[in-house]
Amino acid sequence: MREHEIYTLKNGIRVIHNRVTTTKIVHCGIMLDIGSRDETPANQGIAHFWEHMAFKGTRKRKAFHIINRLESLGGELNAYTDKEKILFYASLRDDYFERAIELLTDITFDSVFPASQIEKERQVILEEMSMYFDDPDDSLQDEFDKVVFAGHSLGMNILGTEKSVRNFKRKNFQQFIREHLDTRRIVFSCVGNIPMEQVVKLAEKYLGAIPVLRSGKKRNPFKGYKPHEVVLKRPVKQSRCAIGRPAYSFTDPKRSPFYMLTSILGGSGMNSRLNLALREKHGFVYSIGAQYVPFTDTGLFAISFGTEPKQLKRSVALIKQELKKLTDSPLGIKQLASSKEQLLGQIAMAEENNISFMMMMARNILDQGRVTSLDEIFDRVRNTSAQQLQQLANEMFDEDKLSYLIMEPAHGVSA
């Protein structure tokens, strides 16, 4: 089991570290409990835009110096924004760990949002949006979020809209940061061969100098889900479909068994039920998957695939059959045991990825105040019964509560 240590700075920022003595690479990052769901319709996309602008200039560095600071050492500096989190992170040789934590602190807390860089990055993001929406698989997920979380910020696109992106100015970023940044909701996470004492010393030196920041903003919980069926015409050759509904939150005790159920149905293994039924048996799809994404107060369950338009109805019917099998009959003893072993192996392999482990620790601390150990996860999987899975299937796979999004080829696009 991987051990970790936690330290809290006086300003409320938490530091979590997992020492790995067999590597020369350190992965570290500053995770903020802020995401696209914290935006309004007027400023949607600003969290993602802020993530981009963090690399474009601080009080003591120009954009080039930020990029070159770690790249010149063979390291990497990156960031991402999702529905509930922003992460600025770095990977490099542990000899230069101090350089990484200093730079991450600088870009996170001391960006100056130069007007000229805002204009340049605005065009970059508009190009990113064009590329994103040209990819039917990516846009399918965004459009489905909008269907399931209709009227709520969880349904808004992380990239924002063309109108909102074109309107952002320096004052908008400064206001958003001022309203949402809270040092109690910030975690510095680190994995590498560095003593905890050194991590704490450098965290105190750089992150400890950040003043206490408080935010009175509260997230608007998602309520009032209603199933919808939406058909969109797009310039695609295949029909694409998403089926799903809201699911369990990150802290719900049903989260772990439902993750297992989702894996059985349409996980990454080629032996998932949906893959066997639609690809291996009928050849209707190249790929099909089911995913479960938990949030702090709700979650998302979704099945997604693409197929020839003439095979769409049959594909949906086969999916419904697989869902019905899980609701009508519990897994047999051998099926259950095999599914557990497969999932345990996948979880164990995922934990071997140090950069993913660094991110997981930060998210766990922000969402539940602690890191769930591998032993605890294994126990949850091993203690899941066939009856539990069947009960969850009946709760979540009720056909009357599922939403559907279909992207059909627009007129004139041949199938």
Short mmCIF file of C-alpha atoms in Angstrom, two decimals:
data_model
loop_
_atom_site.label_atom_id
_atom_site.label_comp_id
_atom_site.label_asym_id
_atom_site.label_seq_id
_atom_site.Cartn_x
_atom_site.Cartn_y
_atom_site.Cartn_z
CA MET A 1 0.00 0.00 0.00
CA ARG A 2 1.28 3.48 -0.86
CA GLU A 3 1.83 5.65 2.21
CA HIS A 4 1.37 9.41 2.22
CA GLU A 5 1.84 12.27 4.64
CA ILE A 6 -0.27 15.41 5.04
CA TYR A 7 0.71 18.85 6.35
CA THR A 8 -1.48 21.95 6.63
CA LEU A 9 0.00 25.44 6.21
CA LYS A 10 -1.19 28.30 8.40
CA ASN A 11 -3.14 29.80 5.48
CA GLY A 12 -5.13 26.58 5.12
CA ILE A 13 -3.40 25.12 2.06
CA ARG A 14 -2.89 21.38 2.51
CA VAL A 15 0.27 19.59 1.40
CA ILE A 16 0.16 15.86 0.63
CA HIS A 17 3.19 13.81 -0.34
CA ASN A 18 3.85 10.22 -1.30
CA ARG A 19 7.54 9.31 -1.25
CA VAL A 20 8.63 6.85 -3.95
CA THR A 21 12.29 5.91 -3.58
CA THR A 22 12.58 4.11 -6.93
CA THR A 23 12.21 7.13 -9.20
CA LYS A 24 14.21 10.19 -10.17
CA ILE A 25 11.11 12.02 -11.39
CA VAL A 26 8.89 14.16 -9.19
CA HIS A 27 5.30 14.92 -10.12
CA CYS A 28 3.68 17.81 -8.27
CA GLY A 29 0.72 20.09 -8.69
CA ILE A 30 -1.53 22.72 -7.16
CA MET A 31 -5.19 21.72 -7.34
CA LEU A 32 -7.93 24.30 -6.82
CA ASP A 33 -11.47 23.34 -5.91
CA ILE A 34 -12.79 25.55 -8.70
CA GLY A 35 -14.21 24.46 -12.04
CA SER A 36 -16.62 25.23 -14.80
CA ARG A 37 -19.65 24.47 -12.61
CA ASP A 38 -18.71 27.55 -10.55
CA GLU A 39 -19.39 29.80 -13.52
CA THR A 40 -22.55 31.57 -14.62
CA PRO A 41 -24.05 31.62 -18.13
CA ALA A 42 -22.48 35.06 -18.60
CA ASN A 43 -18.91 34.04 -17.72
CA GLN A 44 -18.88 30.38 -18.79
CA GLY A 45 -15.46 29.31 -19.95
CA ILE A 46 -13.58 31.70 -17.68
CA ALA A 47 -12.03 28.96 -15.49
CA HIS A 48 -10.56 27.27 -18.55
CA PHE A 49 -9.44 30.63 -19.97
CA TRP A 50 -7.77 31.42 -16.62
CA GLU A 51 -5.92 28.09 -16.82
CA HIS A 52 -4.51 29.20 -20.19
CA MET A 53 -3.66 32.71 -18.98
CA ALA A 54 -1.67 31.41 -16.01
CA PHE A 55 1.13 30.62 -18.46
CA LYS A 56 1.05 34.05 -20.11
CA GLY A 57 2.76 36.25 -17.57
CA THR A 58 3.25 36.95 -13.86
CA ARG A 59 4.70 39.94 -12.02
CA LYS A 60 8.22 38.59 -12.50
CA ARG A 61 8.00 36.41 -15.64
CA LYS A 62 7.01 36.79 -19.27
CA ALA A 63 5.27 33.94 -21.08
CA PHE A 64 8.52 32.69 -22.65
CA HIS A 65 10.28 32.50 -19.29
CA ILE A 66 7.40 30.50 -17.81
CA ILE A 67 7.46 27.99 -20.66
CA ASN A 68 11.26 27.71 -20.67
CA ARG A 69 11.70 27.44 -16.91
CA LEU A 70 11.14 23.66 -16.78
CA GLU A 71 11.22 22.74 -20.46
CA SER A 72 14.93 23.66 -20.62
CA LEU A 73 15.55 20.94 -18.03
CA GLY A 74 13.57 18.28 -19.87
CA GLY A 75 10.61 18.79 -17.56
CA GLU A 76 6.96 19.41 -18.35
CA LEU A 77 4.53 22.08 -17.18
CA ASN A 78 0.84 21.60 -17.80
CA ALA A 79 -2.69 22.24 -16.54
CA TYR A 80 -6.28 21.18 -16.97
CA THR A 81 -9.75 22.36 -16.06
CA ASP A 82 -12.79 20.15 -15.49
CA LYS A 83 -16.26 20.61 -14.01
CA GLU A 84 -15.02 21.02 -10.43
CA LYS A 85 -11.22 21.40 -10.43
CA ILE A 86 -8.30 23.34 -11.91
CA LEU A 87 -4.84 21.76 -11.68
CA PHE A 88 -1.48 23.32 -12.48
CA TYR A 89 1.19 20.62 -12.43
CA ALA A 90 4.76 19.76 -13.34
CA SER A 91 6.97 16.71 -13.88
CA LEU A 92 10.75 16.86 -13.84
CA ARG A 93 13.91 15.42 -12.24
CA ASP A 94 13.74 15.69 -8.48
CA ASP A 95 16.98 17.72 -8.45
CA TYR A 96 14.84 20.66 -9.59
CA PHE A 97 11.86 20.17 -7.30
CA GLU A 98 12.24 23.63 -5.76
CA ARG A 99 12.12 25.21 -9.21
CA ALA A 100 8.83 23.42 -9.89
CA ILE A 101 7.05 24.42 -6.67
CA GLU A 102 8.22 28.03 -7.01
CA LEU A 103 6.98 28.25 -10.61
CA LEU A 104 3.65 26.58 -9.86
CA THR A 105 3.07 29.02 -6.99
CA ASP A 106 3.94 31.95 -9.24
CA ILE A 107 1.58 31.07 -12.10
CA THR A 108 -1.27 30.06 -9.76
CA PHE A 109 -1.30 33.12 -7.53
CA ASP A 110 0.54 35.91 -9.34
CA SER A 111 -0.72 36.02 -12.92
CA VAL A 112 -1.14 39.54 -14.30
CA PHE A 113 -3.30 38.77 -17.37
CA PRO A 114 -1.54 41.00 -19.93
CA ALA A 115 -4.09 42.49 -22.33
CA SER A 116 -2.04 41.53 -25.39
CA GLN A 117 -1.80 37.93 -24.21
CA ILE A 118 -5.55 37.80 -23.52
CA GLU A 119 -6.18 38.67 -27.16
CA LYS A 120 -3.72 36.06 -28.42
CA GLU A 121 -5.05 33.35 -26.15
CA ARG A 122 -8.63 34.25 -27.04
CA GLN A 123 -7.88 33.21 -30.62
CA VAL A 124 -6.16 30.03 -29.44
CA ILE A 125 -9.21 29.03 -27.40
CA LEU A 126 -11.59 29.81 -30.26
CA GLU A 127 -9.45 27.50 -32.42
CA GLU A 128 -9.57 24.90 -29.65
CA MET A 129 -13.36 25.18 -29.64
CA SER A 130 -13.50 24.69 -33.41
CA MET A 131 -11.30 21.60 -33.21
CA TYR A 132 -13.30 20.25 -30.30
CA PHE A 133 -16.68 20.64 -31.96
CA ASP A 134 -15.33 19.15 -35.19
CA ASP A 135 -14.72 15.94 -33.23
CA PRO A 136 -18.14 14.26 -32.91
CA ASP A 137 -17.05 12.06 -30.00
CA ASP A 138 -15.93 15.03 -27.91
CA SER A 139 -18.92 17.18 -28.78
CA LEU A 140 -21.27 14.25 -28.06
CA GLN A 141 -20.16 14.26 -24.42
CA ASP A 142 -20.63 18.01 -24.07
CA GLU A 143 -24.03 17.96 -25.68
CA PHE A 144 -25.07 15.08 -23.46
CA ASP A 145 -24.01 16.99 -20.33
CA LYS A 146 -26.36 19.71 -21.49
CA VAL A 147 -29.20 17.19 -21.84
CA VAL A 148 -28.73 15.51 -18.45
CA PHE A 149 -27.94 18.67 -16.46
CA ALA A 150 -30.31 20.96 -18.33
CA GLY A 151 -30.45 24.47 -16.88
CA HIS A 152 -27.54 23.85 -14.48
CA SER A 153 -23.90 24.90 -14.65
CA LEU A 154 -22.82 21.23 -14.79
CA GLY A 155 -24.39 21.20 -18.24
CA MET A 156 -22.33 24.14 -19.51
CA ASN A 157 -19.35 23.54 -21.78
CA ILE A 158 -15.97 23.84 -20.06
CA LEU A 159 -14.65 25.83 -23.01
CA GLY A 160 -17.51 28.32 -22.76
CA THR A 161 -19.26 29.87 -25.75
CA GLU A 162 -17.85 31.94 -28.57
CA LYS A 163 -19.68 34.96 -27.18
CA SER A 164 -18.38 34.58 -23.62
CA VAL A 165 -14.79 33.88 -24.73
CA ARG A 166 -14.78 36.97 -26.96
CA ASN A 167 -15.92 39.21 -24.09
CA PHE A 168 -13.44 38.36 -21.31
CA LYS A 169 -11.16 41.13 -20.07
CA ARG A 170 -8.54 41.30 -17.31
CA LYS A 171 -11.07 42.54 -14.75
CA ASN A 172 -13.26 39.46 -15.35
CA PHE A 173 -10.43 37.09 -14.46
CA GLN A 174 -9.49 39.13 -11.41
CA GLN A 175 -13.07 39.20 -10.18
CA PHE A 176 -13.59 35.46 -10.72
CA ILE A 177 -10.40 34.64 -8.82
CA ARG A 178 -11.23 37.05 -6.01
CA GLU A 179 -14.69 35.53 -5.59
CA HIS A 180 -13.68 31.86 -5.72
CA LEU A 181 -10.13 31.39 -4.45
CA ASP A 182 -10.05 29.94 -0.92
CA THR A 183 -6.82 28.64 0.59
CA ARG A 184 -8.80 26.02 2.55
CA ARG A 185 -9.82 24.56 -0.81
CA ILE A 186 -6.32 24.31 -2.28
CA VAL A 187 -4.02 21.27 -2.17
CA PHE A 188 -0.39 20.88 -3.16
CA SER A 189 0.19 17.25 -4.09
CA CYS A 190 3.53 15.58 -4.71
CA VAL A 191 4.91 12.14 -5.63
CA GLY A 192 8.65 11.50 -5.84
CA ASN A 193 11.82 10.54 -4.00
CA ILE A 194 11.90 13.57 -1.74
CA PRO A 195 11.78 13.55 2.09
CA MET A 196 8.58 14.98 3.55
CA GLU A 197 10.69 17.43 5.55
CA GLN A 198 12.00 18.97 2.33
CA VAL A 199 8.52 19.12 0.80
CA VAL A 200 7.20 20.91 3.89
CA LYS A 201 10.17 23.31 4.01
CA LEU A 202 9.67 24.39 0.39
CA ALA A 203 5.89 24.51 0.74
CA GLU A 204 6.30 26.84 3.71
CA LYS A 205 8.77 28.97 1.75
CA TYR A 206 6.57 29.48 -1.31
CA LEU A 207 2.95 28.47 -0.62
CA GLY A 208 3.16 29.56 3.02
CA ALA A 209 3.73 33.13 1.83
CA ILE A 210 0.28 33.20 0.21
CA PRO A 211 -2.12 35.25 2.36
CA VAL A 212 -5.24 33.69 3.80
CA LEU A 213 -7.93 33.74 1.11
CA ARG A 214 -11.60 33.10 1.75
CA SER A 215 -14.56 32.64 -0.55
CA GLY A 216 -18.20 32.84 0.41
CA LYS A 217 -19.34 31.20 -2.81
CA LYS A 218 -21.43 28.05 -2.44
CA ARG A 219 -22.03 25.57 -5.22
CA ASN A 220 -25.55 25.28 -6.49
CA PRO A 221 -26.58 21.63 -6.09
CA PHE A 222 -28.13 19.86 -9.04
CA LYS A 223 -31.82 19.04 -8.59
CA GLY A 224 -34.91 18.35 -10.62
CA TYR A 225 -33.60 15.93 -13.25
CA LYS A 226 -36.04 15.09 -16.02
CA PRO A 227 -35.27 12.55 -18.76
CA HIS A 228 -35.00 13.97 -22.27
CA GLU A 229 -34.58 12.60 -25.77
CA VAL A 230 -32.73 14.95 -28.12
CA VAL A 231 -31.85 14.47 -31.78
CA LEU A 232 -29.24 16.72 -33.40
CA LYS A 233 -28.29 16.99 -37.06
CA ARG A 234 -24.53 17.23 -37.57
CA PRO A 235 -22.13 16.91 -40.52
CA VAL A 236 -21.08 13.38 -39.57
CA LYS A 237 -21.16 10.08 -41.43
CA GLN A 238 -21.98 7.88 -38.46
CA SER A 239 -24.85 8.25 -36.07
CA ARG A 240 -23.62 8.82 -32.56
CA CYS A 241 -25.56 8.15 -29.42
CA ALA A 242 -25.27 8.78 -25.68
CA ILE A 243 -27.59 7.18 -23.12
CA GLY A 244 -27.53 7.91 -19.40
CA ARG A 245 -28.63 9.92 -16.41
CA PRO A 246 -27.38 11.55 -13.17
CA ALA A 247 -25.60 9.14 -10.82
CA TYR A 248 -24.14 8.92 -7.34
CA SER A 249 -21.92 11.59 -5.79
CA PHE A 250 -18.27 11.15 -4.82
CA THR A 251 -19.14 10.54 -1.15
CA ASP A 252 -22.11 8.22 -1.74
CA PRO A 253 -21.44 4.70 -0.36
CA LYS A 254 -22.98 3.32 -3.55
CA ARG A 255 -20.20 4.89 -5.63
CA SER A 256 -17.77 1.95 -5.46
CA PRO A 257 -20.25 -0.82 -6.30
CA PHE A 258 -21.74 1.29 -9.08
CA TYR A 259 -18.27 1.83 -10.54
CA MET A 260 -17.93 -1.94 -10.58
CA LEU A 261 -21.33 -2.34 -12.25
CA THR A 262 -20.39 0.23 -14.89
CA SER A 263 -17.14 -1.62 -15.53
CA ILE A 264 -18.97 -4.91 -16.04
CA LEU A 265 -21.38 -3.23 -18.42
CA GLY A 266 -19.00 -1.20 -20.54
CA GLY A 267 -15.58 -0.82 -18.97
CA SER A 268 -12.21 -0.72 -20.70
CA GLY A 269 -11.95 -4.50 -21.02
CA MET A 270 -12.78 -6.07 -24.37
CA ASN A 271 -14.94 -8.54 -22.45
CA SER A 272 -17.42 -5.91 -21.24
CA ARG A 273 -21.01 -6.88 -21.90
CA LEU A 274 -21.68 -4.02 -24.29
CA ASN A 275 -18.53 -4.70 -26.31
CA LEU A 276 -19.32 -8.39 -26.59
CA ALA A 277 -22.93 -7.74 -27.60
CA LEU A 278 -22.50 -4.87 -30.07
CA ARG A 279 -18.99 -5.33 -31.47
CA GLU A 280 -17.96 -8.95 -31.13
CA LYS A 281 -21.35 -10.55 -31.81
CA HIS A 282 -22.92 -8.15 -34.30
CA GLY A 283 -20.13 -5.89 -35.56
CA PHE A 284 -22.32 -2.79 -35.12
CA VAL A 285 -19.67 -0.59 -33.48
CA TYR A 286 -15.94 -0.06 -33.49
CA SER A 287 -16.03 0.91 -29.82
CA ILE A 288 -18.63 1.33 -27.12
CA GLY A 289 -18.17 2.22 -23.50
CA ALA A 290 -19.95 3.09 -20.29
CA GLN A 291 -18.54 5.64 -17.89
CA TYR A 292 -19.39 6.87 -14.42
CA VAL A 293 -18.08 10.27 -13.32
CA PRO A 294 -18.84 11.29 -9.71
CA PHE A 295 -19.08 14.94 -8.63
CA THR A 296 -19.38 16.40 -5.13
CA ASP A 297 -23.19 16.32 -5.08
CA THR A 298 -24.20 14.14 -8.04
CA GLY A 299 -22.61 12.18 -10.84
CA LEU A 300 -23.00 11.18 -14.47
CA PHE A 301 -23.59 7.74 -15.96
CA ALA A 302 -23.30 7.54 -19.73
CA ILE A 303 -23.06 4.94 -22.49
CA SER A 304 -21.68 6.25 -25.77
CA PHE A 305 -21.03 4.79 -29.21
CA GLY A 306 -21.13 5.45 -32.94
CA THR A 307 -22.63 3.27 -35.65
CA GLU A 308 -24.06 3.32 -39.16
CA PRO A 309 -27.42 5.12 -39.19
CA LYS A 310 -29.24 1.98 -40.37
CA GLN A 311 -27.92 0.09 -37.31
CA LEU A 312 -28.76 2.70 -34.68
CA LYS A 313 -32.14 1.37 -33.57
CA ARG A 314 -30.85 -2.17 -33.37
CA SER A 315 -27.82 -1.01 -31.37
CA VAL A 316 -30.01 0.83 -28.86
CA ALA A 317 -32.23 -2.24 -28.55
CA LEU A 318 -29.20 -4.42 -27.78
CA ILE A 319 -28.05 -1.97 -25.11
CA LYS A 320 -31.48 -2.09 -23.50
CA GLN A 321 -31.27 -5.88 -23.50
CA GLU A 322 -27.96 -5.79 -21.67
CA LEU A 323 -29.31 -3.33 -19.11
CA LYS A 324 -32.36 -5.54 -18.57
CA LYS A 325 -30.19 -8.61 -17.99
CA LEU A 326 -28.44 -6.78 -15.15
CA THR A 327 -31.72 -5.63 -13.61
CA ASP A 328 -33.51 -8.98 -13.93
CA SER A 329 -30.84 -11.46 -12.83
CA PRO A 330 -27.98 -11.30 -10.31
CA LEU A 331 -24.50 -12.22 -11.47
CA GLY A 332 -23.55 -15.85 -10.97
CA ILE A 333 -20.85 -16.77 -8.48
CA LYS A 334 -18.18 -17.28 -11.17
CA GLN A 335 -19.19 -14.13 -13.06
CA LEU A 336 -19.03 -12.04 -9.90
CA ALA A 337 -15.65 -13.43 -8.85
CA SER A 338 -14.19 -12.91 -12.33
CA SER A 339 -15.51 -9.34 -12.52
CA LYS A 340 -14.00 -8.52 -9.16
CA GLU A 341 -10.57 -9.88 -10.09
CA GLN A 342 -10.58 -7.95 -13.35
CA LEU A 343 -11.47 -4.69 -11.63
CA LEU A 344 -8.92 -5.24 -8.84
CA GLY A 345 -6.21 -5.74 -11.44
CA GLN A 346 -7.21 -2.59 -13.32
CA ILE A 347 -7.22 -0.54 -10.11
CA ALA A 348 -3.83 -1.89 -9.03
CA MET A 349 -2.27 -1.07 -12.40
CA ALA A 350 -3.75 2.43 -12.35
CA GLU A 351 -2.13 3.10 -8.97
CA GLU A 352 1.30 2.38 -10.51
CA ASN A 353 1.02 5.61 -12.52
CA ASN A 354 2.72 8.21 -10.32
CA ILE A 355 1.32 11.29 -12.05
CA SER A 356 -2.23 9.92 -11.86
CA PHE A 357 -1.67 9.05 -8.21
CA MET A 358 -0.54 12.63 -7.50
CA MET A 359 -3.76 13.94 -9.06
CA MET A 360 -5.91 11.36 -7.27
CA MET A 361 -4.50 12.30 -3.86
CA ALA A 362 -5.26 15.99 -4.41
CA ARG A 363 -8.81 15.29 -5.55
CA ASN A 364 -9.46 12.90 -2.66
CA ILE A 365 -8.31 15.47 -0.11
CA LEU A 366 -10.51 18.20 -1.60
CA ASP A 367 -13.60 16.02 -2.00
CA GLN A 368 -13.53 13.87 1.12
CA GLY A 369 -10.73 15.18 3.34
CA ARG A 370 -8.64 12.01 3.07
CA VAL A 371 -7.07 9.62 0.58
CA THR A 372 -8.84 6.32 0.08
CA SER A 373 -6.25 3.55 0.44
CA LEU A 374 -5.86 0.73 -2.06
CA ASP A 375 -6.69 -1.78 0.68
CA GLU A 376 -9.95 0.04 1.40
CA ILE A 377 -10.87 0.10 -2.29
CA PHE A 378 -10.05 -3.62 -2.58
CA ASP A 379 -12.22 -4.38 0.45
CA ARG A 380 -15.14 -2.49 -1.07
CA VAL A 381 -14.84 -4.44 -4.30
CA ARG A 382 -14.46 -7.80 -2.56
CA ASN A 383 -17.45 -7.12 -0.27
CA THR A 384 -19.79 -6.18 -3.12
CA SER A 385 -22.52 -8.76 -3.55
CA ALA A 386 -24.45 -9.81 -6.62
CA GLN A 387 -27.61 -8.60 -4.89
CA GLN A 388 -26.11 -5.13 -4.39
CA LEU A 389 -25.22 -4.89 -8.06
CA GLN A 390 -28.68 -6.00 -9.11
CA GLN A 391 -30.28 -3.45 -6.79
CA LEU A 392 -28.10 -0.68 -8.23
CA ALA A 393 -28.96 -1.81 -11.75
CA ASN A 394 -32.65 -1.48 -10.94
CA GLU A 395 -32.10 1.99 -9.47
CA MET A 396 -29.95 3.33 -12.28
CA PHE A 397 -31.08 1.50 -15.42
CA ASP A 398 -34.80 2.24 -15.20
CA GLU A 399 -35.62 2.87 -18.85
CA ASP A 400 -38.10 5.60 -17.99
CA LYS A 401 -35.36 7.62 -16.27
CA LEU A 402 -32.72 7.46 -19.01
CA SER A 403 -31.93 10.35 -21.32
CA TYR A 404 -30.94 9.93 -24.97
CA LEU A 405 -28.89 12.11 -27.28
CA ILE A 406 -28.55 11.14 -30.93
CA MET A 407 -26.37 12.88 -33.49
CA GLU A 408 -27.61 12.06 -36.96
CA PRO A 409 -25.88 12.82 -40.27
CA ALA A 410 -27.14 16.10 -41.67
CA HIS A 411 -28.83 16.08 -45.06
CA GLY A 412 -26.33 15.61 -47.83
CA VAL A 413 -23.78 13.72 -45.71
CA SER A 414 -23.55 10.20 -46.96
CA ALA A 415 -23.53 7.31 -44.53
#
